[in-house]
PDB file of C-alpha atoms and ligand atoms in Angstrom:
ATOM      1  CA  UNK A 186     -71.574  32.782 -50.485  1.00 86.00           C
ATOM      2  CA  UNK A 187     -70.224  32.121 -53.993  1.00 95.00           C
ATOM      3  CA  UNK A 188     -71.933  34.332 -56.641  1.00 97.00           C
ATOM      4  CA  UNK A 189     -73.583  32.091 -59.298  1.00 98.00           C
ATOM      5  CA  UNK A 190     -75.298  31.843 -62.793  1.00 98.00           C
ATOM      6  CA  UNK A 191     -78.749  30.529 -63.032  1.00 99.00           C
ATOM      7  CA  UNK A 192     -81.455  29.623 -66.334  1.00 99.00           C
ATOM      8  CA  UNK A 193     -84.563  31.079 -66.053  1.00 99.00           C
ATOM      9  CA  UNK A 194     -87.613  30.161 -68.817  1.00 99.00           C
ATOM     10  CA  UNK A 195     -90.627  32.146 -68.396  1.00 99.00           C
ATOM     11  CA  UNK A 196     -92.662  29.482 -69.480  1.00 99.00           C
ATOM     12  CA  UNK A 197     -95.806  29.519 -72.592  1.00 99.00           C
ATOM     13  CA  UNK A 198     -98.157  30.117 -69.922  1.00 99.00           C
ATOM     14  CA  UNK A 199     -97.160  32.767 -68.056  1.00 99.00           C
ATOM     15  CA  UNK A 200     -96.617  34.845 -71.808  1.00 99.00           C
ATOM     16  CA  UNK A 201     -99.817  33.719 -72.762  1.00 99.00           C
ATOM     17  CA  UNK A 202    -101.377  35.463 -69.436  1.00 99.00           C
ATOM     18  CA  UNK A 203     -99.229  38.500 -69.195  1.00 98.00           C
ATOM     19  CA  UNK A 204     -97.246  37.392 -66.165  1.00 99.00           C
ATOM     20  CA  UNK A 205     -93.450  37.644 -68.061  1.00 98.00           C
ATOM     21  CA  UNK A 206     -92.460  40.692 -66.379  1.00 98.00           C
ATOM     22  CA  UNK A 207     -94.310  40.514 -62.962  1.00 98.00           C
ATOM     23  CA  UNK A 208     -92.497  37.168 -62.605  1.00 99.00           C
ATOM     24  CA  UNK A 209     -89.402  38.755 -63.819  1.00 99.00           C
ATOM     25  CA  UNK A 210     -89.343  41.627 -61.480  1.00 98.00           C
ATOM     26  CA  UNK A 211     -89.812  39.061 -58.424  1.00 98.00           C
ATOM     27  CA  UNK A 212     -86.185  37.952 -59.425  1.00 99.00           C
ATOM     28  CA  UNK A 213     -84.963  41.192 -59.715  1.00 98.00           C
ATOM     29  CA  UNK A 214     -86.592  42.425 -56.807  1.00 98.00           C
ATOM     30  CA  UNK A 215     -84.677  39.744 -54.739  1.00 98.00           C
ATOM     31  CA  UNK A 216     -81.573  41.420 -55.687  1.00 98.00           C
ATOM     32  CA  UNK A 217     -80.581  38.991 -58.569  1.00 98.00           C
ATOM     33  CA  UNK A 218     -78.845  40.583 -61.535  1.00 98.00           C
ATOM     34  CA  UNK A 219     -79.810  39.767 -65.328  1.00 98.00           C
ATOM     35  CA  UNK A 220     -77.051  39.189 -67.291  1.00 98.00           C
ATOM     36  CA  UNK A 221     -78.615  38.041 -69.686  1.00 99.00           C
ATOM     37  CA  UNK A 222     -82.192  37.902 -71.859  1.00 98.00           C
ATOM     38  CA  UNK A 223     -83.599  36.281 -74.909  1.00 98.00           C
ATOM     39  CA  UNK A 224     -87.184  35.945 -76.384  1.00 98.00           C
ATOM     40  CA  UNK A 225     -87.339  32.813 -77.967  1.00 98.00           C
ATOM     41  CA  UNK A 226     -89.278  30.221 -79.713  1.00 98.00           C
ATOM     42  CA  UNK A 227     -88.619  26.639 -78.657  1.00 98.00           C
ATOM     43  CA  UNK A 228     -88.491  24.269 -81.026  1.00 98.00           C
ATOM     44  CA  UNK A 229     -88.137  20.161 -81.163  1.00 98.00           C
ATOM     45  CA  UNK A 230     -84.379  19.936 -80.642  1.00 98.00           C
ATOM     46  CA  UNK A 231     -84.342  23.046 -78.047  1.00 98.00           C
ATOM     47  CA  UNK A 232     -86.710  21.691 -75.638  1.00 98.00           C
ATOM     48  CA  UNK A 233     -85.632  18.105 -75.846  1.00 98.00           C
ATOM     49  CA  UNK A 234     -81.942  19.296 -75.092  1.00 98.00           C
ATOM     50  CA  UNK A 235     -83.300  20.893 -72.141  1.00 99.00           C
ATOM     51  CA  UNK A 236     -85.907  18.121 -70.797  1.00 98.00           C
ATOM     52  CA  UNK A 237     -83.630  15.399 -71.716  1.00 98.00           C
ATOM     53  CA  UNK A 238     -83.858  14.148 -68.123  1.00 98.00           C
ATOM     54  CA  UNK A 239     -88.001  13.444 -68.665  1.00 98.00           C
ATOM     55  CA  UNK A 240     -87.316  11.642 -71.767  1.00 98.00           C
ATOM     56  CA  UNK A 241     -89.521   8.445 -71.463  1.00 98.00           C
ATOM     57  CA  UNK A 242     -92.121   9.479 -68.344  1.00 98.00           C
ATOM     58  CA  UNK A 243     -95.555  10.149 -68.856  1.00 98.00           C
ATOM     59  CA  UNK A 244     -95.658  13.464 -68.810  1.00 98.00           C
ATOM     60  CA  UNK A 245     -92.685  14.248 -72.048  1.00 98.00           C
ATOM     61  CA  UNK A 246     -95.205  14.535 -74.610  1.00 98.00           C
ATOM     62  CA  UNK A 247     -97.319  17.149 -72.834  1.00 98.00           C
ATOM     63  CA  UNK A 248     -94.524  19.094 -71.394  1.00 98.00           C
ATOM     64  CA  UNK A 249     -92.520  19.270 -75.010  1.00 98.00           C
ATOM     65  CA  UNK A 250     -95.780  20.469 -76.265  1.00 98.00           C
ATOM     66  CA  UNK A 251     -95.887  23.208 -73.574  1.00 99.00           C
ATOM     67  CA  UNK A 252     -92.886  24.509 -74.036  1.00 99.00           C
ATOM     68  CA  UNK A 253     -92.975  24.761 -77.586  1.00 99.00           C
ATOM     69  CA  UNK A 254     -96.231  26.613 -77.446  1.00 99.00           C
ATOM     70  CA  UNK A 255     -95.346  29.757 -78.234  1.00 99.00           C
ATOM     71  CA  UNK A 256     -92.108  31.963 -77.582  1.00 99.00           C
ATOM     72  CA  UNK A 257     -90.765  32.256 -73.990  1.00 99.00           C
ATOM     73  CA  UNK A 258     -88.476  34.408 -72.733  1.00 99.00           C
ATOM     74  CA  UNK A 259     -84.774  33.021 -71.740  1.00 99.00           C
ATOM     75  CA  UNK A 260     -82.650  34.435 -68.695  1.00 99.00           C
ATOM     76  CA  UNK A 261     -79.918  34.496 -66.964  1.00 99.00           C
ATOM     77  CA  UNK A 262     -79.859  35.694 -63.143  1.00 99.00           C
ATOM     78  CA  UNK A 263     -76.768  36.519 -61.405  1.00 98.00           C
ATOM     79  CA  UNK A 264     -76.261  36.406 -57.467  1.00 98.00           C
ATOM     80  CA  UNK A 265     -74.692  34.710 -54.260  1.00 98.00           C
ATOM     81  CA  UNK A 266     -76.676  31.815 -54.329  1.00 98.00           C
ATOM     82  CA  UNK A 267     -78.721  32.530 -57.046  1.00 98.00           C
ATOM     83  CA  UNK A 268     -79.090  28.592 -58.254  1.00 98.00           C
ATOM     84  CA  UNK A 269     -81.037  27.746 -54.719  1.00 98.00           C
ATOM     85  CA  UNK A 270     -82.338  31.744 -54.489  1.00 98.00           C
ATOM     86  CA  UNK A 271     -84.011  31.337 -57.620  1.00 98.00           C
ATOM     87  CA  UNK A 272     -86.147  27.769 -57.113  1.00 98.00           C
ATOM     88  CA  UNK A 273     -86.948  29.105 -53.628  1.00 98.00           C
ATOM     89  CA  UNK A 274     -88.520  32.229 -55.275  1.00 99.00           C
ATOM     90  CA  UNK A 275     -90.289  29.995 -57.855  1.00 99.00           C
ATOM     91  CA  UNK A 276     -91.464  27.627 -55.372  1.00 99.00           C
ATOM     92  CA  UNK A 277     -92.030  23.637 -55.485  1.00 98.00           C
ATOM     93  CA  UNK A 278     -92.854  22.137 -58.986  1.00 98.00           C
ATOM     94  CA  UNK A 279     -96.492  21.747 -57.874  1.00 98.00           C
ATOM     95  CA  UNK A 280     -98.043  25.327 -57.713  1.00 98.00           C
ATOM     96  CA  UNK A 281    -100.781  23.828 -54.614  1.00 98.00           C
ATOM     97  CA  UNK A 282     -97.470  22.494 -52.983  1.00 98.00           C
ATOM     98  CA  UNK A 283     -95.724  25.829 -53.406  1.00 98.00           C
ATOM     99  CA  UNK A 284     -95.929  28.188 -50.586  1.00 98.00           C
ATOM    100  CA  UNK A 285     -97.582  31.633 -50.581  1.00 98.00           C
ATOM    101  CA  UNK A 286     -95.535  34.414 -51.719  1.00 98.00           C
ATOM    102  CA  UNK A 287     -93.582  32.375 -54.276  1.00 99.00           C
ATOM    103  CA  UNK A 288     -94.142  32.344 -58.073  1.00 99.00           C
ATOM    104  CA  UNK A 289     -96.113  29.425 -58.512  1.00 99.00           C
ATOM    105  CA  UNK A 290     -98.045  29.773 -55.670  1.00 99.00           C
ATOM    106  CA  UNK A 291     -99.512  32.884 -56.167  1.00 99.00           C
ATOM    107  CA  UNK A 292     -99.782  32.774 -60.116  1.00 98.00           C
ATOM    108  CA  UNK A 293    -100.642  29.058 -60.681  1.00 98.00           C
ATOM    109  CA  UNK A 294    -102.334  25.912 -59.814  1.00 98.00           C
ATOM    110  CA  UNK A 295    -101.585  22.645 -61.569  1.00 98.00           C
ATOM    111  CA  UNK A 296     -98.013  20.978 -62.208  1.00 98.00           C
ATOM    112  CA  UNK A 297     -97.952  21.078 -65.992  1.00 98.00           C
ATOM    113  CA  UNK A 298     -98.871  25.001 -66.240  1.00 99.00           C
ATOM    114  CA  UNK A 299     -96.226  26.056 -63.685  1.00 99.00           C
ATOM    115  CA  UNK A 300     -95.286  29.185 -65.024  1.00 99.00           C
ATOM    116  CA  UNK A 301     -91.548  29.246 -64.890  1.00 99.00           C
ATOM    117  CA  UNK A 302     -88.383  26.927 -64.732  1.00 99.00           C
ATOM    118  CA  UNK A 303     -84.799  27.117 -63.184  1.00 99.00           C
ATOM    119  CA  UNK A 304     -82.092  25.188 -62.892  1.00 99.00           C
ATOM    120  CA  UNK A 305     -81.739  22.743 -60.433  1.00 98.00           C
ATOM    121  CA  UNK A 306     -78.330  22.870 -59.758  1.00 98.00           C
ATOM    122  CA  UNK A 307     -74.883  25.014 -60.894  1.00 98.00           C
ATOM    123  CA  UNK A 308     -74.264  21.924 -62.942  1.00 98.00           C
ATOM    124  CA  UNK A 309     -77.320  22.155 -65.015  1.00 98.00           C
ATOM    125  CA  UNK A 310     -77.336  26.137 -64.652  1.00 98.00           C
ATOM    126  CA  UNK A 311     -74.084  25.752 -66.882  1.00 98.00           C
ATOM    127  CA  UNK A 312     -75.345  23.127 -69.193  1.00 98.00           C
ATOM    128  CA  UNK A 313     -78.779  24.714 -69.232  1.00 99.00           C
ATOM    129  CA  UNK A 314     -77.313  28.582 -70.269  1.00 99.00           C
ATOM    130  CA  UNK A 315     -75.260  26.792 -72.924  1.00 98.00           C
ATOM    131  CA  UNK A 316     -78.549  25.664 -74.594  1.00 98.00           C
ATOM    132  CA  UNK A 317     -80.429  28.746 -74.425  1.00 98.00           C
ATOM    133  CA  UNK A 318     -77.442  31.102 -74.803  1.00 98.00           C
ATOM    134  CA  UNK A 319     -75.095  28.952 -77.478  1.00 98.00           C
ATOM    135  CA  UNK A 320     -73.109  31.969 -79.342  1.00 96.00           C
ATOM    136  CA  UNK A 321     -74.515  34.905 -77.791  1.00 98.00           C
ATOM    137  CA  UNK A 322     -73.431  36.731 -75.084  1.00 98.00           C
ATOM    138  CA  UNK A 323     -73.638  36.643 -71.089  1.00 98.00           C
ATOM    139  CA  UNK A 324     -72.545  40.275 -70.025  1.00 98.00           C
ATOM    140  CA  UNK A 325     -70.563  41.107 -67.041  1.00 98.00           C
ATOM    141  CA  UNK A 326     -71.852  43.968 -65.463  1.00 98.00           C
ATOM    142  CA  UNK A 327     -71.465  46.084 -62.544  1.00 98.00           C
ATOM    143  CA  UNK A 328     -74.632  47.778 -60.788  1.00 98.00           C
ATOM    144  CA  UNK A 329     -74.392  50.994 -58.982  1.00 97.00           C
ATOM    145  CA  UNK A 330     -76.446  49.581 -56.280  1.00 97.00           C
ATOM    146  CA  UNK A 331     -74.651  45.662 -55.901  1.00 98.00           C
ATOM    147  CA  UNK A 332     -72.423  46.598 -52.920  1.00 97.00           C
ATOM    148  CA  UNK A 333     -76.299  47.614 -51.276  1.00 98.00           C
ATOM    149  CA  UNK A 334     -77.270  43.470 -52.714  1.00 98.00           C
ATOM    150  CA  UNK A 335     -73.703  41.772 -51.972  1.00 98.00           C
ATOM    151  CA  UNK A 336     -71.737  42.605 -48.825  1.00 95.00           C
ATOM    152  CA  UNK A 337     -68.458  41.891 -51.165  1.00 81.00           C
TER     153      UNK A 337
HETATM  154  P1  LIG B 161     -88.840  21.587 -61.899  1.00 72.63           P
HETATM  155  O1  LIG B 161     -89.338  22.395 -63.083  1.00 72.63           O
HETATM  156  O2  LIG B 161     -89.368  22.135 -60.604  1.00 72.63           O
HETATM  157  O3  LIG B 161     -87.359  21.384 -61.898  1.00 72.63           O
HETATM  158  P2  LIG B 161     -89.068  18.815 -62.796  1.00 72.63           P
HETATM  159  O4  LIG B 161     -89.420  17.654 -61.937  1.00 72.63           O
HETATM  160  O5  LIG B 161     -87.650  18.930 -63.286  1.00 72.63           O
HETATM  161  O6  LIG B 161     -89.512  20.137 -62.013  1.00 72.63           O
HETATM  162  O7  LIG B 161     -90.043  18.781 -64.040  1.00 72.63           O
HETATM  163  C1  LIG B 161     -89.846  19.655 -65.129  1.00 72.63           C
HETATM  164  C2  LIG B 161     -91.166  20.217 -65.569  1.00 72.63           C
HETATM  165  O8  LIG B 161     -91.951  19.167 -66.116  1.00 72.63           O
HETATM  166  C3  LIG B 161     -92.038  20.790 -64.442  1.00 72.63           C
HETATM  167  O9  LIG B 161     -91.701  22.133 -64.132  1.00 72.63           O
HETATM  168  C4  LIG B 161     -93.410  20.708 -65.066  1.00 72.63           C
HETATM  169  O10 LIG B 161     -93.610  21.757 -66.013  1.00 72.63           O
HETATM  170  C5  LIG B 161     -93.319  19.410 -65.834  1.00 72.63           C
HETATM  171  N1  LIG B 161     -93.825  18.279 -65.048  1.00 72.63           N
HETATM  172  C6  LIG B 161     -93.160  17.585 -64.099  1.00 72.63           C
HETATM  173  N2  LIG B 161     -93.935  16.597 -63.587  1.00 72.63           N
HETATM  174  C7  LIG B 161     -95.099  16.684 -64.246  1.00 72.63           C
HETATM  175  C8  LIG B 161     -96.333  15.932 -64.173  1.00 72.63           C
HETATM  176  O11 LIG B 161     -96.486  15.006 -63.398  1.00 72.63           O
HETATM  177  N3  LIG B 161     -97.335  16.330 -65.020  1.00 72.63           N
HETATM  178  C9  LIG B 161     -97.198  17.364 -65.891  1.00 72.63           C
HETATM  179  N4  LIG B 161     -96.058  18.085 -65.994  1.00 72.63           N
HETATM  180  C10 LIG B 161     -95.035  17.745 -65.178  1.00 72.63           C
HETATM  181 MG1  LIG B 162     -86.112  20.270 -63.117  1.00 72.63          MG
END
């Protein structure tokens, strides 16, 4: 499997309850690598870059307002498969949908306080860690322990 790049926003929510690094650690746990991290605060141009898609449904207002909260932590996971590995560990977009043992299951409830995003695709992992990560750097790095994660 090819090894990918994915975005990963640990959304207002989750910082605001103290979940950041137990919902980090269930990435890294999985084997992913982070390549790179950011605390950040979100502001108007930020979060509509990244949300463009929603412009216009019912929900944009809310979910600009969300995200802009208060700061959030950026990151980038590395793995085979990390695009797909990463929304499976999150879970569906609604946290009652979401089954047990993912993020959103077992941390959340409703579809607007859903804890964490990732990209939905390697297209919008690119276009997404260009947003978060314009001018700074993604770091290649080697793990004693990836040969024991990736069979190549
Ligand atoms: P995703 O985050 O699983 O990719 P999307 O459909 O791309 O889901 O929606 C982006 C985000 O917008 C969701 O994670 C959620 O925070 C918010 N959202 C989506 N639909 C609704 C809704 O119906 N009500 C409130 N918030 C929503
Ligand atoms: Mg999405």
């Amino acid at each position: 499997m090819a090894m990918e790049r994915t975005l990963v926003l640990i959304k207002p929510d989750a910082m605001q309850r103290g979940l950041a690094f137990p919902i980090l650690q269930r990435f890294e746990q999985r084997g992913l690598k982070i390549v790179a991290l950011r605390l950040v605060q979100a502001d108007q141009a930020i979060a509509s870059e990244h949300y463009a898609e929603h412009v216009g449904k019912p929900f944009y207002p809310g979910l600009i307002e969300y995200i802009t909260a208060c700061p959030i932590i950026a990151a980038v996971f590395e793995g085979t498969g990390a695009v797909a590995a990463c929304r499976q560990t999150m879970g569906s977009t609604k946290p009652v949908e979401a089954n047990p043992g993912t993020i959103r299951h077992d941390f959340g409830l409703e579809i607007g306080r859903n804890l964490v995003h990732g990209s939905a695709n390697l297209d919008d992992a690119a276009r997404e860690v260009g947003i978060w990560f314009r001018g700074l750097p993604v770091l290649d790095w080697k793990r004693a322990t990836d040969g024991w994660v990736f069979e190549q």
